[in-house]
Amino acid sequence: MNYMFFVYVFIAVLFSVLMYKYYKKNYDNNVIEFKKENVDIDVYFFSELYLKKSKNRKLWLHLPFVKNSRDWESFGSRTSHKLNLAYMTLCIKSIIDWCGQTYDIIIYDDTNIPVLLPETKVDLTKLSGTLLDKYRELCKLQILHMYGGIMVPPSLFLRKNIKEIDDPKLWFVCETYNDDNVSFSNLTHSTQLMGSNAENVELNKYIQLYAKELTKDFVENHNFDMNYFKKNQIPYIDGKLIGTRTRYNDKISIEDLMSNKKIILDKHHIGLYIPHDQLIKRRVYNWYCNLNEEEVLKCNVFISYYMLSAMS
């Protein structure tokens, strides 16, 4: 009797393994076929109808500029030359390629905020500078609280599905660069990449405190979020998983990303985060933002090596 029991267990385990391999191979093949297709970005731009039909977990991409449909025809055309943000176009394509079948991807800009957040009284299109950055941040937090999902920076280049680091049951942040420090000397807990379930209690507490901070001196309170995340032990994605740390836990600087030296990343990492705000602020490096797609992929810097190797 014991012998037959072990036979049944063995058959059940073998069947489970074979089924897992079958579905994984089928999924991988679907991803490969999906990646071959030209992607019409308009399909992923925010619309009320698309939002209402959305059934999967949402992946939010906020563009720090207003969408121009003439410049975003499809990823199969040379739209990046018009945008002068070819590397970001490649990043967004990688996100769609890897996550388009498991998430409902929603790309939005500041003009979509009044529809996404009907109770918002601030018109972001009339703000600029630090004030705009702060209110954009508040809106991102409120969107996650209302709808749930994962907020992904458009300058994250993926080589795996982001579901590998996503946890739909809690609010989490990530470990990335301090945007107030151009030299990238510090890594901190940040909302550059964050996820949450809808109506998360901890996220709501943070939103209330963050909204109060908006009425105070921004310079005086610029470390508010970092201190809050650590003090309240908010879960975070290790920098090694998104390319802000090496396999050996060393910080990766902008100088590293824009050099031609080899960077050893963790074997479990899912992609490479490229800090767009800092890249465009550094005069010695912001030329990279003006390249077209072909020039980006041929460029003699680590970011380009990484993209090219992931696409091959």
mmCIF file of C-alpha atoms in Angstrom:
data_model
loop_
_atom_site.group_PDB
_atom_site.id
_atom_site.type_symbol
_atom_site.label_atom_id
_atom_site.label_comp_id
_atom_site.label_asym_id
_atom_site.label_seq_id
_atom_site.Cartn_x
_atom_site.Cartn_y
_atom_site.Cartn_z
ATOM 1 C CA MET A 1 0.000 0.000 0.000
ATOM 2 C CA ASN A 2 2.840 2.383 0.892
ATOM 3 C CA TYR A 3 4.531 1.491 -2.392
ATOM 4 C CA MET A 4 1.459 2.474 -4.414
ATOM 5 C CA PHE A 5 1.146 5.710 -2.440
ATOM 6 C CA PHE A 6 4.675 6.748 -3.429
ATOM 7 C CA VAL A 7 3.968 5.795 -7.040
ATOM 8 C CA TYR A 8 0.901 8.065 -7.068
ATOM 9 C CA VAL A 9 2.860 10.892 -5.438
ATOM 10 C CA PHE A 10 5.649 10.507 -7.985
ATOM 11 C CA ILE A 11 3.178 10.575 -10.881
ATOM 12 C CA ALA A 12 1.452 13.666 -9.440
ATOM 13 C CA VAL A 13 4.763 15.510 -8.987
ATOM 14 C CA LEU A 14 5.953 14.517 -12.459
ATOM 15 C CA PHE A 15 2.672 15.685 -13.975
ATOM 16 C CA SER A 16 2.925 19.031 -12.141
ATOM 17 C CA VAL A 17 6.503 19.576 -13.335
ATOM 18 C CA LEU A 18 5.617 18.745 -16.938
ATOM 19 C CA MET A 19 2.575 21.023 -16.863
ATOM 20 C CA TYR A 20 4.668 23.862 -15.393
ATOM 21 C CA LYS A 21 7.278 23.460 -18.141
ATOM 22 C CA TYR A 22 4.543 23.351 -20.770
ATOM 23 C CA TYR A 23 2.843 26.537 -19.589
ATOM 24 C CA LYS A 24 6.167 28.319 -19.078
ATOM 25 C CA LYS A 25 7.305 27.403 -22.584
ATOM 26 C CA ASN A 26 3.937 28.471 -23.974
ATOM 27 C CA TYR A 27 4.161 31.790 -22.097
ATOM 28 C CA ASP A 28 7.749 32.384 -23.258
ATOM 29 C CA ASN A 29 6.739 31.673 -26.863
ATOM 30 C CA ASN A 30 3.840 34.112 -26.552
ATOM 31 C CA VAL A 31 6.210 36.772 -25.208
ATOM 32 C CA ILE A 32 8.622 36.175 -28.102
ATOM 33 C CA GLU A 33 5.817 36.520 -30.642
ATOM 34 C CA PHE A 34 4.450 39.567 -28.851
ATOM 35 C CA LYS A 35 7.886 41.230 -28.883
ATOM 36 C CA LYS A 36 8.127 40.791 -32.668
ATOM 37 C CA GLU A 37 5.017 42.880 -33.231
ATOM 38 C CA ASN A 38 5.003 46.635 -33.731
ATOM 39 C CA VAL A 39 3.197 48.177 -30.789
ATOM 40 C CA ASP A 40 0.724 51.007 -31.250
ATOM 41 C CA ILE A 41 1.260 53.115 -28.149
ATOM 42 C CA ASP A 42 -2.177 54.721 -28.463
ATOM 43 C CA VAL A 43 -3.634 51.386 -27.344
ATOM 44 C CA TYR A 44 -2.002 51.895 -23.950
ATOM 45 C CA PHE A 45 -2.703 55.588 -23.439
ATOM 46 C CA PHE A 46 -5.288 56.352 -20.816
ATOM 47 C CA SER A 47 -8.952 56.414 -21.789
ATOM 48 C CA GLU A 48 -12.017 56.142 -19.569
ATOM 49 C CA LEU A 49 -13.321 53.195 -21.578
ATOM 50 C CA TYR A 50 -10.021 51.299 -21.279
ATOM 51 C CA LEU A 51 -9.974 51.935 -17.536
ATOM 52 C CA LYS A 52 -13.536 50.662 -17.101
ATOM 53 C CA LYS A 53 -12.761 47.485 -19.065
ATOM 54 C CA SER A 54 -9.551 46.854 -17.127
ATOM 55 C CA LYS A 55 -9.698 43.564 -15.219
ATOM 56 C CA ASN A 56 -6.039 42.755 -14.572
ATOM 57 C CA ARG A 57 -3.665 44.430 -12.158
ATOM 58 C CA LYS A 58 -2.722 47.827 -13.553
ATOM 59 C CA LEU A 59 0.751 48.935 -14.530
ATOM 60 C CA TRP A 60 0.904 52.736 -14.543
ATOM 61 C CA LEU A 61 3.402 54.724 -16.627
ATOM 62 C CA HIS A 62 3.444 58.479 -16.093
ATOM 63 C CA LEU A 63 5.015 60.539 -18.879
ATOM 64 C CA PRO A 64 6.675 63.743 -17.617
ATOM 65 C CA PHE A 65 5.437 65.590 -20.709
ATOM 66 C CA VAL A 66 2.154 65.915 -22.587
ATOM 67 C CA LYS A 67 1.372 63.188 -25.115
ATOM 68 C CA ASN A 68 1.351 64.159 -28.789
ATOM 69 C CA SER A 69 -0.319 61.425 -30.835
ATOM 70 C CA ARG A 70 1.572 62.456 -33.971
ATOM 71 C CA ASP A 71 4.839 61.711 -32.204
ATOM 72 C CA TRP A 72 3.707 58.386 -30.736
ATOM 73 C CA GLU A 73 2.413 56.547 -33.805
ATOM 74 C CA SER A 74 3.936 53.152 -33.038
ATOM 75 C CA PHE A 75 7.091 51.565 -31.758
ATOM 76 C CA GLY A 76 7.751 50.311 -35.256
ATOM 77 C CA SER A 77 8.384 53.807 -36.587
ATOM 78 C CA ARG A 78 11.127 56.331 -35.845
ATOM 79 C CA THR A 79 9.003 58.221 -33.343
ATOM 80 C CA SER A 80 11.903 58.516 -30.935
ATOM 81 C CA HIS A 81 13.737 60.958 -33.186
ATOM 82 C CA LYS A 82 10.812 63.363 -32.882
ATOM 83 C CA LEU A 83 10.672 62.909 -29.118
ATOM 84 C CA ASN A 84 14.441 63.110 -28.643
ATOM 85 C CA LEU A 85 13.951 60.429 -25.993
ATOM 86 C CA ALA A 86 14.802 57.273 -27.889
ATOM 87 C CA TYR A 87 16.204 55.462 -24.882
ATOM 88 C CA MET A 88 12.914 56.053 -23.033
ATOM 89 C CA THR A 89 10.953 54.769 -26.023
ATOM 90 C CA LEU A 90 13.023 51.574 -25.872
ATOM 91 C CA CYS A 91 12.365 51.315 -22.137
ATOM 92 C CA ILE A 92 8.599 51.634 -22.597
ATOM 93 C CA LYS A 93 8.672 49.031 -25.359
ATOM 94 C CA SER A 94 10.504 46.615 -23.046
ATOM 95 C CA ILE A 95 7.834 47.150 -20.381
ATOM 96 C CA ILE A 96 5.039 46.460 -22.865
ATOM 97 C CA ASP A 97 6.880 43.448 -24.314
ATOM 98 C CA TRP A 98 7.346 41.786 -20.953
ATOM 99 C CA CYS A 99 4.227 42.880 -19.076
ATOM 100 C CA GLY A 100 1.583 43.453 -21.744
ATOM 101 C CA GLN A 101 0.046 40.018 -21.281
ATOM 102 C CA THR A 102 -0.096 39.991 -17.482
ATOM 103 C CA TYR A 103 -0.931 43.623 -16.646
ATOM 104 C CA ASP A 104 -3.286 46.257 -18.002
ATOM 105 C CA ILE A 105 -0.738 48.914 -18.958
ATOM 106 C CA ILE A 106 -1.965 52.500 -18.683
ATOM 107 C CA ILE A 107 0.219 55.352 -19.940
ATOM 108 C CA TYR A 108 -0.936 58.767 -18.764
ATOM 109 C CA ASP A 109 0.224 62.371 -18.522
ATOM 110 C CA ASP A 110 -0.744 65.415 -16.459
ATOM 111 C CA THR A 111 -3.770 66.208 -18.637
ATOM 112 C CA ASN A 112 -5.407 62.906 -17.615
ATOM 113 C CA ILE A 113 -5.293 63.616 -13.868
ATOM 114 C CA PRO A 114 -8.724 65.348 -13.608
ATOM 115 C CA VAL A 115 -10.420 62.235 -15.028
ATOM 116 C CA LEU A 116 -8.359 59.746 -13.033
ATOM 117 C CA LEU A 117 -8.791 61.748 -9.827
ATOM 118 C CA PRO A 118 -12.085 63.687 -10.119
ATOM 119 C CA GLU A 119 -11.680 65.287 -6.677
ATOM 120 C CA THR A 120 -8.299 66.824 -7.532
ATOM 121 C CA LYS A 121 -8.534 70.611 -7.397
ATOM 122 C CA VAL A 122 -5.036 71.451 -8.626
ATOM 123 C CA ASP A 123 -4.397 71.879 -12.366
ATOM 124 C CA LEU A 124 -0.959 70.339 -12.900
ATOM 125 C CA THR A 125 -0.664 71.830 -16.380
ATOM 126 C CA LYS A 126 -0.379 75.266 -14.752
ATOM 127 C CA LEU A 127 2.402 74.300 -12.337
ATOM 128 C CA SER A 128 6.161 74.074 -12.841
ATOM 129 C CA GLY A 129 9.387 73.290 -11.023
ATOM 130 C CA THR A 130 9.390 71.801 -7.535
ATOM 131 C CA LEU A 131 5.703 72.488 -6.980
ATOM 132 C CA LEU A 132 4.803 70.468 -10.082
ATOM 133 C CA ASP A 133 7.052 67.594 -8.992
ATOM 134 C CA LYS A 134 5.439 67.478 -5.551
ATOM 135 C CA TYR A 135 1.869 67.493 -6.856
ATOM 136 C CA ARG A 136 2.698 64.879 -9.489
ATOM 137 C CA GLU A 137 3.969 62.710 -6.663
ATOM 138 C CA LEU A 138 0.789 63.241 -4.665
ATOM 139 C CA CYS A 139 -1.322 62.282 -7.680
ATOM 140 C CA LYS A 140 0.690 59.091 -8.237
ATOM 141 C CA LEU A 141 0.072 58.089 -4.637
ATOM 142 C CA GLN A 142 -3.646 58.837 -4.926
ATOM 143 C CA ILE A 143 -3.955 56.883 -8.187
ATOM 144 C CA LEU A 144 -2.387 53.817 -6.566
ATOM 145 C CA HIS A 145 -4.644 54.160 -3.549
ATOM 146 C CA MET A 146 -7.784 54.461 -5.672
ATOM 147 C CA TYR A 147 -7.085 51.831 -8.337
ATOM 148 C CA GLY A 148 -4.195 49.727 -7.052
ATOM 149 C CA GLY A 149 -1.412 48.441 -9.289
ATOM 150 C CA ILE A 150 2.251 49.188 -9.772
ATOM 151 C CA MET A 151 3.666 52.599 -10.731
ATOM 152 C CA VAL A 152 6.669 52.103 -13.026
ATOM 153 C CA PRO A 153 9.075 54.815 -14.244
ATOM 154 C CA PRO A 154 9.174 55.073 -18.071
ATOM 155 C CA SER A 155 12.971 54.937 -17.873
ATOM 156 C CA LEU A 156 13.092 51.380 -16.503
ATOM 157 C CA PHE A 157 14.358 48.908 -19.100
ATOM 158 C CA LEU A 158 13.023 45.421 -18.385
ATOM 159 C CA ARG A 159 14.470 42.052 -19.260
ATOM 160 C CA LYS A 160 11.969 40.093 -17.169
ATOM 161 C CA ASN A 161 8.327 40.444 -16.192
ATOM 162 C CA ILE A 162 7.957 42.872 -13.314
ATOM 163 C CA LYS A 163 5.561 40.435 -11.624
ATOM 164 C CA GLU A 164 8.686 38.730 -10.245
ATOM 165 C CA ILE A 165 9.145 41.610 -7.779
ATOM 166 C CA ASP A 166 5.514 42.740 -7.504
ATOM 167 C CA ASP A 167 3.383 41.984 -4.442
ATOM 168 C CA PRO A 168 -0.294 42.870 -5.038
ATOM 169 C CA LYS A 169 -1.210 42.505 -1.360
ATOM 170 C CA LEU A 170 0.769 45.393 0.114
ATOM 171 C CA TRP A 171 2.221 48.864 -0.449
ATOM 172 C CA PHE A 172 5.916 48.839 -1.278
ATOM 173 C CA VAL A 173 8.557 51.256 -2.581
ATOM 174 C CA CYS A 174 12.042 50.739 -4.042
ATOM 175 C CA GLU A 175 15.705 51.498 -3.402
ATOM 176 C CA THR A 176 16.986 54.011 -5.895
ATOM 177 C CA TYR A 177 18.810 57.310 -6.333
ATOM 178 C CA ASN A 178 18.297 60.435 -4.286
ATOM 179 C CA ASP A 179 16.907 62.866 -6.864
ATOM 180 C CA ASP A 180 18.145 65.812 -4.823
ATOM 181 C CA ASN A 181 21.715 64.619 -5.196
ATOM 182 C CA VAL A 182 23.067 65.030 -8.717
ATOM 183 C CA SER A 183 26.231 63.105 -7.887
ATOM 184 C CA PHE A 184 24.237 59.962 -6.960
ATOM 185 C CA SER A 185 26.278 59.528 -3.798
ATOM 186 C CA ASN A 186 23.257 58.141 -1.967
ATOM 187 C CA LEU A 187 20.633 55.487 -2.501
ATOM 188 C CA THR A 188 17.372 55.868 -0.659
ATOM 189 C CA HIS A 189 13.918 54.357 -0.331
ATOM 190 C CA SER A 190 11.877 55.967 -3.072
ATOM 191 C CA THR A 191 8.507 55.941 -4.828
ATOM 192 C CA GLN A 192 10.097 56.000 -8.294
ATOM 193 C CA LEU A 193 8.828 52.429 -8.503
ATOM 194 C CA MET A 194 6.047 51.463 -6.111
ATOM 195 C CA GLY A 195 3.061 49.181 -5.922
ATOM 196 C CA SER A 196 -0.035 48.758 -3.791
ATOM 197 C CA ASN A 197 -3.426 47.153 -3.509
ATOM 198 C CA ALA A 198 -6.404 49.509 -3.787
ATOM 199 C CA GLU A 199 -7.408 51.408 -0.631
ATOM 200 C CA ASN A 200 -4.308 50.328 1.248
ATOM 201 C CA VAL A 201 -4.450 51.669 4.819
ATOM 202 C CA GLU A 202 -0.701 52.320 5.167
ATOM 203 C CA LEU A 203 -0.580 54.126 1.834
ATOM 204 C CA ASN A 204 -3.531 56.292 2.850
ATOM 205 C CA LYS A 205 -1.736 57.320 6.058
ATOM 206 C CA TYR A 206 1.278 58.377 4.032
ATOM 207 C CA ILE A 207 -0.890 60.317 1.556
ATOM 208 C CA GLN A 208 -2.456 62.324 4.385
ATOM 209 C CA LEU A 209 0.941 63.214 5.835
ATOM 210 C CA TYR A 210 2.429 63.963 2.420
ATOM 211 C CA ALA A 211 -0.447 66.334 1.601
ATOM 212 C CA LYS A 212 0.290 68.250 4.802
ATOM 213 C CA GLU A 213 3.969 68.467 3.889
ATOM 214 C CA LEU A 214 3.024 70.240 0.650
ATOM 215 C CA THR A 215 2.038 73.274 2.691
ATOM 216 C CA LYS A 216 5.474 73.460 4.321
ATOM 217 C CA ASP A 217 8.911 74.524 3.136
ATOM 218 C CA PHE A 218 10.017 72.021 0.464
ATOM 219 C CA VAL A 219 13.716 72.543 1.161
ATOM 220 C CA GLU A 220 13.241 72.032 4.882
ATOM 221 C CA ASN A 221 11.285 68.799 4.405
ATOM 222 C CA HIS A 222 12.930 67.226 1.353
ATOM 223 C CA ASN A 223 13.902 64.109 3.368
ATOM 224 C CA PHE A 224 10.375 63.573 4.678
ATOM 225 C CA ASP A 225 9.584 60.572 2.487
ATOM 226 C CA MET A 226 12.907 58.794 3.044
ATOM 227 C CA ASN A 227 12.624 59.186 6.820
ATOM 228 C CA TYR A 228 8.997 58.049 6.774
ATOM 229 C CA PHE A 229 9.700 54.861 4.814
ATOM 230 C CA LYS A 230 12.517 53.798 7.125
ATOM 231 C CA LYS A 231 10.791 54.771 10.355
ATOM 232 C CA ASN A 232 7.617 52.905 9.422
ATOM 233 C CA GLN A 233 9.469 49.951 7.865
ATOM 234 C CA ILE A 234 7.672 50.216 4.529
ATOM 235 C CA PRO A 235 8.668 47.188 2.381
ATOM 236 C CA TYR A 236 11.007 48.050 -0.480
ATOM 237 C CA ILE A 237 12.486 46.468 -3.604
ATOM 238 C CA ASP A 238 16.222 45.883 -3.194
ATOM 239 C CA GLY A 239 18.319 48.017 -5.545
ATOM 240 C CA LYS A 240 20.078 44.883 -6.801
ATOM 241 C CA LEU A 241 16.834 43.829 -8.499
ATOM 242 C CA ILE A 242 16.455 47.029 -10.546
ATOM 243 C CA GLY A 243 20.083 47.822 -11.303
ATOM 244 C CA THR A 244 20.821 50.544 -8.770
ATOM 245 C CA ARG A 245 23.231 48.187 -6.980
ATOM 246 C CA THR A 246 25.644 45.601 -8.348
ATOM 247 C CA ARG A 247 25.619 41.913 -7.524
ATOM 248 C CA TYR A 248 28.122 42.768 -4.782
ATOM 249 C CA ASN A 249 25.853 45.444 -3.291
ATOM 250 C CA ASP A 250 27.910 48.397 -4.574
ATOM 251 C CA LYS A 251 26.023 51.516 -5.650
ATOM 252 C CA ILE A 252 25.841 52.120 -9.394
ATOM 253 C CA SER A 253 26.482 55.773 -10.253
ATOM 254 C CA ILE A 254 25.589 57.817 -13.312
ATOM 255 C CA GLU A 255 29.282 57.700 -14.183
ATOM 256 C CA ASP A 256 29.050 53.903 -14.205
ATOM 257 C CA LEU A 257 25.946 53.869 -16.390
ATOM 258 C CA MET A 258 27.501 56.248 -18.901
ATOM 259 C CA SER A 259 30.880 54.497 -19.015
ATOM 260 C CA ASN A 260 31.957 51.532 -21.140
ATOM 261 C CA LYS A 261 33.059 49.426 -18.200
ATOM 262 C CA LYS A 262 31.389 46.137 -17.328
ATOM 263 C CA ILE A 263 28.916 46.179 -14.453
ATOM 264 C CA ILE A 264 28.067 42.867 -12.796
ATOM 265 C CA LEU A 265 24.367 42.823 -11.966
ATOM 266 C CA ASP A 266 22.553 40.415 -9.687
ATOM 267 C CA LYS A 267 21.434 37.219 -11.418
ATOM 268 C CA HIS A 268 17.871 37.800 -10.193
ATOM 269 C CA HIS A 269 17.574 41.399 -11.417
ATOM 270 C CA ILE A 270 14.577 42.208 -13.609
ATOM 271 C CA GLY A 271 15.809 45.335 -15.348
ATOM 272 C CA LEU A 272 17.910 48.493 -15.325
ATOM 273 C CA TYR A 273 16.595 51.744 -13.888
ATOM 274 C CA ILE A 274 17.865 54.807 -15.760
ATOM 275 C CA PRO A 275 17.366 57.993 -13.703
ATOM 276 C CA HIS A 276 16.006 60.302 -16.399
ATOM 277 C CA ASP A 277 15.798 63.451 -14.268
ATOM 278 C CA GLN A 278 19.455 63.237 -13.335
ATOM 279 C CA LEU A 279 20.592 62.134 -16.790
ATOM 280 C CA ILE A 280 19.026 65.176 -18.394
ATOM 281 C CA LYS A 281 20.404 67.557 -15.729
ATOM 282 C CA ARG A 282 24.014 66.521 -16.192
ATOM 283 C CA ARG A 283 25.465 68.554 -19.071
ATOM 284 C CA VAL A 284 28.234 66.051 -19.598
ATOM 285 C CA TYR A 285 25.674 63.272 -20.171
ATOM 286 C CA ASN A 286 22.429 64.832 -21.428
ATOM 287 C CA TRP A 287 23.514 64.404 -25.065
ATOM 288 C CA TYR A 288 22.325 60.820 -24.636
ATOM 289 C CA CYS A 289 18.741 62.076 -24.485
ATOM 290 C CA ASN A 290 19.071 63.507 -28.003
ATOM 291 C CA LEU A 291 20.040 60.266 -29.778
ATOM 292 C CA ASN A 292 17.691 58.302 -32.002
ATOM 293 C CA GLU A 293 17.066 54.585 -31.431
ATOM 294 C CA GLU A 294 19.824 53.362 -33.724
ATOM 295 C CA GLU A 295 22.348 55.727 -32.144
ATOM 296 C CA VAL A 296 21.307 54.676 -28.642
ATOM 297 C CA LEU A 297 21.887 50.994 -29.391
ATOM 298 C CA LYS A 298 25.264 51.667 -31.030
ATOM 299 C CA CYS A 299 26.476 53.965 -28.266
ATOM 300 C CA ASN A 300 29.601 52.973 -26.336
ATOM 301 C CA VAL A 301 28.074 53.167 -22.835
ATOM 302 C CA PHE A 302 26.809 50.550 -20.393
ATOM 303 C CA ILE A 303 23.131 51.503 -20.788
ATOM 304 C CA SER A 304 23.322 50.777 -24.511
ATOM 305 C CA TYR A 305 25.278 47.540 -24.005
ATOM 306 C CA TYR A 306 22.607 46.407 -21.575
ATOM 307 C CA MET A 307 19.700 47.204 -23.883
ATOM 308 C CA LEU A 308 21.331 45.562 -26.872
ATOM 309 C CA SER A 309 22.182 42.377 -24.967
ATOM 310 C CA ALA A 310 18.634 42.124 -23.603
ATOM 311 C CA MET A 311 17.130 42.531 -27.074
ATOM 312 C CA SER A 312 19.359 39.954 -28.765
#
